[in-house]
Amino acid sequence: MSDTIDKQLARGGQFLVKETRSEDIFTPEDFTEEQIMMRDSVKEFIDREVWPNKERFEKKDYAFTEEAMRKAGELGFLGVAVPEEYGGLGMGFVDTMLVCDYISGATGSFSTAFGAHTGIGTMPITLYGTEEQKLKYVPKLASGEWFGAYCLTEPGAGSDANSGKTKAVLSEDGTHYKITGQKMWISNAGFCSLFIVFARIEDDKNITGFIVENDPSNGISLGEEEHKLGIRASSTRQVFFNETKVPVENMLSERGNGFKIAMNALNVGRIKLAAACLDAQRRVTSGAAKYANERIQFNTPIANFGAIRAKLAEMATNCYAGESACYRAAKNIQDRIAARVANGESHQDAELKGVEEFAIECSILKVAVSEDIQNCSDEGIQIFGGMGFSEDTPMESAWRDARIARIYEGTNEINRMLSVGMLIKKAMKGHVDLLGPAMKVAEELMGIPSFDTPDYSELFAEEKEMIGKLKKAFLMVAGSAVQKYGPDLDQHQQLLMAAADILIEIYMAESVVLRTEKLAKNKGTGNVKEQIAMAQLYLYHAVDLVNTKGKEGIASFAESDEQRMMMMGLRRFTKYNNMPNVVALRETIAAKIVAENSYPY
């Protein structure tokens, strides 16, 4: 890719060391008319076909999940990300995020079936398949005639995906491989037509990917449906392969490339999973607001109580921040894909490299938004009180469905460590300059702080300065940790986790402030006071968390004078000049939600 294109576009991880202007980010307010039409048609489908039938999903009606998936296929929703030449709609990355977002809010069962099919079930073929493989399989997957599943996890290989024991042995005549092994937690296994299977050939260091048609007469058998905490009507079974014959032409990409395929498929899956948690938050927040307005206690709706209003404000704020960060990253990926295509790369290569470029952000979003939906649904139950614990209200199933989001597509612990690890690798390759800024922060710590009174007359002037200081806090902690431990840093997982939490909060807080600044410039400050309050409230919590995690990190590796100096720096980097009135911010946000009787943003 030419240097000019590279300089014009943001790079993954660069948000940490490069100032981003609000004009340069994409926000949900920037959706085109076509995107809004697509969003509305998806919402209409969910409100017509899925939401009224929540009970069927909770009662493990797997056949109904399959039926709803077929209807989604007929409407073209399964082929949004698939290029037109293979029967899809060929829409951009932002559009695919949008569909994933709004199709996923009603029930985790359908959301999981949709995500597993369109993401890890179909994408490996569109991104790594030969032309023959794509022409043979992708149109059937895009239309919903066939459904896909993804067979990576094994009883002994979960987070350590490359340690799988499933074997692929080449036949004597060289025409096919015989696959033998056991896979578990396979979404869509009960009704899929095709598996993406990962197996090891001989003693290869890395696994290899295969496209395997689901034919029970070919040594394929299924375990019983798993009994799960949530996503109850998502078909989840073990899959057993017993010398299953797979033609050599069904190898996906090259021998030994399976681990790379798996990791890149998961990068796409992670950002899509974040999007899939957004509409659930909107619906839970709206449901909680409606109940709070209707529930009378002490002769008044509970929506009038500050304790309830605080919960609604926090739920809405986290959802708004998640939207801000997800669509910011999605557009960055889309721009990078478009630039690579314009530079002569195939769409296949462009999409792979475009998503890979922002793998850090994909991991950040997966962690942040999956934890937000869990907290949101938990508070939803609390607002409903005893009724929230009952299966008669939607909060109970929302809470159960939310729990899996912190586990699949790589656990949140793995993703936390990945985000920092990938950032350090990028720095070592020279893709993101962390060393220069980290050295400047070290120099700043030795210098005398400025006592000038800053000018904060412009909207978000102090907030943006605070975000800059949080970045310095990360560079101080991570820079010193890298200096101390070097390549052994990955052995210090608790330190990495603390650094990751700082990194996550920086990206999320910056995204919500930039989105709101852009909104205020377009609509006028007076018209977006609730959004301004949400940006300020989110940042307040981010500063608090950076302070806590920074102390934890510093105390774990620094001693004596070095520790005292870094703690002093952390205090400086997490100190407001003007502390926000948190209660007033929450009240501003909640007043709008209660008045609108829903999540109104």
mmCIF file with all atom_site columns, N, CA and C in Angstrom, residues 167 183 370:
data_model
loop_
_atom_site.group_PDB
_atom_site.id
_atom_site.type_symbol
_atom_site.label_atom_id
_atom_site.label_alt_id
_atom_site.label_comp_id
_atom_site.label_asym_id
_atom_site.label_entity_id
_atom_site.label_seq_id
_atom_site.pdbx_PDB_ins_code
_atom_site.Cartn_x
_atom_site.Cartn_y
_atom_site.Cartn_z
_atom_site.occupancy
_atom_site.B_iso_or_equiv
_atom_site.pdbx_formal_charge
_atom_site.auth_seq_id
_atom_site.auth_comp_id
_atom_site.auth_asym_id
_atom_site.auth_atom_id
_atom_site.pdbx_PDB_model_num
ATOM 1 N N  . LYS A 1 167 ? -7.143  -34.764 13.982 1.00 0.00 ? 167 LYS A N  1
ATOM 2 C CA . LYS A 1 167 ? -6.138  -35.119 12.975 1.00 0.00 ? 167 LYS A CA 1
ATOM 3 C C  . LYS A 1 167 ? -6.733  -35.143 11.571 1.00 0.00 ? 167 LYS A C  1
ATOM 4 N N  . LYS A 1 183 ? -15.000 -32.060 18.483 1.00 0.00 ? 183 LYS A N  1
ATOM 5 C CA . LYS A 1 183 ? -15.132 -30.607 18.662 1.00 0.00 ? 183 LYS A CA 1
ATOM 6 C C  . LYS A 1 183 ? -16.293 -30.338 19.622 1.00 0.00 ? 183 LYS A C  1
ATOM 7 N N  . SER A 1 370 ? -19.176 -6.192  25.872 1.00 0.00 ? 370 SER A N  1
ATOM 8 C CA . SER A 1 370 ? -19.737 -7.410  26.460 1.00 0.00 ? 370 SER A CA 1
ATOM 9 C C  . SER A 1 370 ? -19.921 -7.239  27.972 1.00 0.00 ? 370 SER A C  1
#
